[in-house]
Coordinates of N, CA and C in Angstrom, one line a residue:
M69 N 18.3 -187.8 63.3 CA 17.7 -186.9 62.5 C 16.7 -187.6 61.6
G70 N 15.5 -187.0 61.5 CA 14.4 -187.7 60.7 C 14.5 -187.2 59.3
R71 N 13.5 -187.7 58.5 CA 13.4 -187.4 57.1 C 12.8 -186.0 57.0
I72 N 13.1 -185.3 56.0 CA 12.5 -184.0 55.7 C 11.2 -184.2 55.1
A73 N 10.2 -183.6 55.6 CA 8.8 -183.7 55.1 C 8.7 -183.2 53.7
S74 N 7.8 -183.8 52.9 CA 7.6 -183.3 51.6 C 6.7 -182.1 51.6
D75 N 6.7 -181.4 50.5 CA 5.9 -180.2 50.4 C 4.4 -180.5 50.6
A76 N 4.0 -181.7 50.0 CA 2.6 -182.1 50.2 C 2.2 -182.3 51.6
T77 N 3.1 -183.0 52.3 CA 2.9 -183.2 53.8 C 2.8 -181.9 54.6
L78 N 3.7 -181.0 54.3 CA 3.7 -179.7 54.9 C 2.5 -178.9 54.6
L79 N 2.0 -179.0 53.4 CA 0.8 -178.3 53.0 C -0.4 -178.9 53.8
R80 N -0.5 -180.2 53.9 CA -1.6 -180.9 54.6 C -1.6 -180.5 56.1
S81 N -0.4 -180.5 56.6 CA -0.3 -180.1 58.0 C -0.7 -178.6 58.2
A82 N -0.3 -177.8 57.3 CA -0.6 -176.3 57.4 C -2.1 -176.1 57.3
K83 N -2.8 -176.9 56.4 CA -4.2 -176.8 56.2 C -5.0 -177.3 57.5
A84 N -4.5 -178.4 58.1 CA -5.1 -178.9 59.3 C -5.0 -177.9 60.4
E85 N -3.8 -177.3 60.5 CA -3.6 -176.3 61.6 C -4.4 -175.1 61.4
L86 N -4.6 -174.6 60.1 CA -5.4 -173.5 59.8 C -6.9 -173.8 60.1
A87 N -7.3 -175.0 59.8 CA -8.7 -175.4 60.2 C -8.9 -175.3 61.6
L88 N -8.0 -175.8 62.4 CA -8.1 -175.8 63.9 C -8.1 -174.3 64.4
V89 N -7.2 -173.5 63.8 CA -7.2 -172.1 64.3 C -8.5 -171.4 63.9
N90 N -9.1 -171.7 62.7 CA -10.3 -171.1 62.3 C -11.5 -171.5 63.2
K91 N -11.4 -172.8 63.6 CA -12.5 -173.3 64.5 C -12.4 -172.6 65.9
R92 N -11.2 -172.5 66.4 CA -11.0 -171.8 67.7 C -11.4 -170.3 67.6
F93 N -11.1 -169.7 66.5 CA -11.5 -168.3 66.3 C -13.0 -168.2 66.3
S94 N -13.7 -169.1 65.6 CA -15.2 -169.0 65.6 C -15.7 -169.2 67.0
E95 N -15.2 -170.1 67.7 CA -15.7 -170.4 69.1 C -15.4 -169.1 70.0
A96 N -14.3 -168.5 69.8 CA -14.0 -167.3 70.6 C -14.9 -166.2 70.2
T97 N -15.2 -166.1 68.9 CA -16.1 -165.0 68.5 C -17.5 -165.2 69.1
L98 N -18.0 -166.5 69.1 CA -19.3 -166.8 69.7 C -19.3 -166.4 71.2
Q99 N -18.2 -166.8 71.9 CA -18.1 -166.5 73.3 C -18.1 -165.0 73.5
R100 N -17.4 -164.2 72.7 CA -17.3 -162.8 72.8 C -18.7 -162.2 72.6
D101 N -19.4 -162.6 71.6 CA -20.7 -162.1 71.3 C -21.7 -162.4 72.4
S102 N -21.6 -163.6 73.0 CA -22.4 -164.0 74.1 C -22.1 -163.1 75.3
Y103 N -20.9 -162.8 75.6 CA -20.5 -161.9 76.7 C -21.0 -160.5 76.5
R104 N -20.8 -160.0 75.3 CA -21.3 -158.7 75.0 C -22.8 -158.6 75.2
T105 N -23.6 -159.6 74.8 CA -25.0 -159.6 75.0 C -25.4 -159.6 76.5
R106 N -24.7 -160.4 77.2 CA -24.9 -160.4 78.7 C -24.5 -159.1 79.3
A107 N -23.4 -158.6 78.9 CA -22.9 -157.3 79.5 C -23.9 -156.2 79.2
S108 N -24.4 -156.1 78.0 CA -25.3 -155.1 77.6 C -26.6 -155.2 78.3
K109 N -27.1 -156.4 78.5 CA -28.3 -156.6 79.3 C -28.1 -156.2 80.7
A110 N -27.0 -156.5 81.3 CA -26.7 -156.2 82.7 C -26.6 -154.7 82.9
E111 N -26.0 -154.0 81.9 CA -25.9 -152.5 82.0 C -27.2 -151.9 81.9
L112 N -28.1 -152.4 81.0 CA -29.4 -151.9 80.9 C -30.2 -152.1 82.2
E113 N -30.1 -153.3 82.7 CA -30.8 -153.5 84.0 C -30.3 -152.6 85.1
A114 N -29.0 -152.4 85.2 CA -28.5 -151.5 86.2 C -29.0 -150.1 86.0
A115 N -29.1 -149.6 84.8 CA -29.6 -148.3 84.5 C -31.1 -148.2 84.9
E116 N -31.8 -149.2 84.7 CA -33.3 -149.2 85.0 C -33.4 -149.2 86.6
W117 N -32.6 -150.0 87.3 CA -32.7 -150.0 88.7 C -32.3 -148.7 89.3
K118 N -31.2 -148.1 88.7 CA -30.8 -146.8 89.2 C -31.9 -145.7 89.0
A119 N -32.6 -145.8 87.9 CA -33.6 -144.8 87.6 C -34.8 -145.0 88.6
R120 N -35.1 -146.3 88.9 CA -36.1 -146.5 89.9 C -35.7 -146.0 91.3
F121 N -34.5 -146.2 91.7 CA -34.0 -145.8 92.9 C -34.0 -144.3 93.0
D122 N -33.6 -143.6 92.0 CA -33.6 -142.2 91.9 C -35.0 -141.6 92.1
I123 N -36.0 -142.3 91.5 CA -37.4 -141.8 91.7 C -37.8 -142.0 93.2
L124 N -37.4 -143.1 93.8 CA -37.8 -143.3 95.2 C -37.1 -142.3 96.1
L125 N -35.9 -141.9 95.8 CA -35.2 -140.9 96.5 C -35.8 -139.5 96.4
R126 N -36.3 -139.2 95.2 CA -37.0 -137.9 95.0 C -38.3 -137.9 95.8
R127 N -39.0 -139.0 95.8 CA -40.2 -139.1 96.6 C -40.0 -138.9 98.0
E128 N -38.9 -139.5 98.5 CA -38.5 -139.4 99.9 C -38.2 -138.0 100.3
D129 N -37.5 -137.3 99.4 CA -37.1 -135.9 99.7 C -38.4 -135.0 99.7
K130 N -39.4 -135.3 98.9 CA -40.6 -134.4 98.9 C -41.4 -134.6 100.2
T131 N -41.3 -135.8 100.8 CA -42.1 -136.1 102.0 C -41.5 -135.5 103.2
K132 N -40.3 -135.1 103.2 CA -39.6 -134.5 104.3 C -39.7 -133.0 104.4

């Protein structure tokens, strides 16, 4: 059995762990924001292509 850690040691350990958790949280937030930006852009591009395709289909129907 080891020694019981002092309150000061426990506090330092908790602060270090909190700093690490905050860093990971910030990184995850940045990744989430990056994903949202890419997803929004992809959805917009898909909608634009769908609109273009729909226009082409209407033109094709008119020629027949």
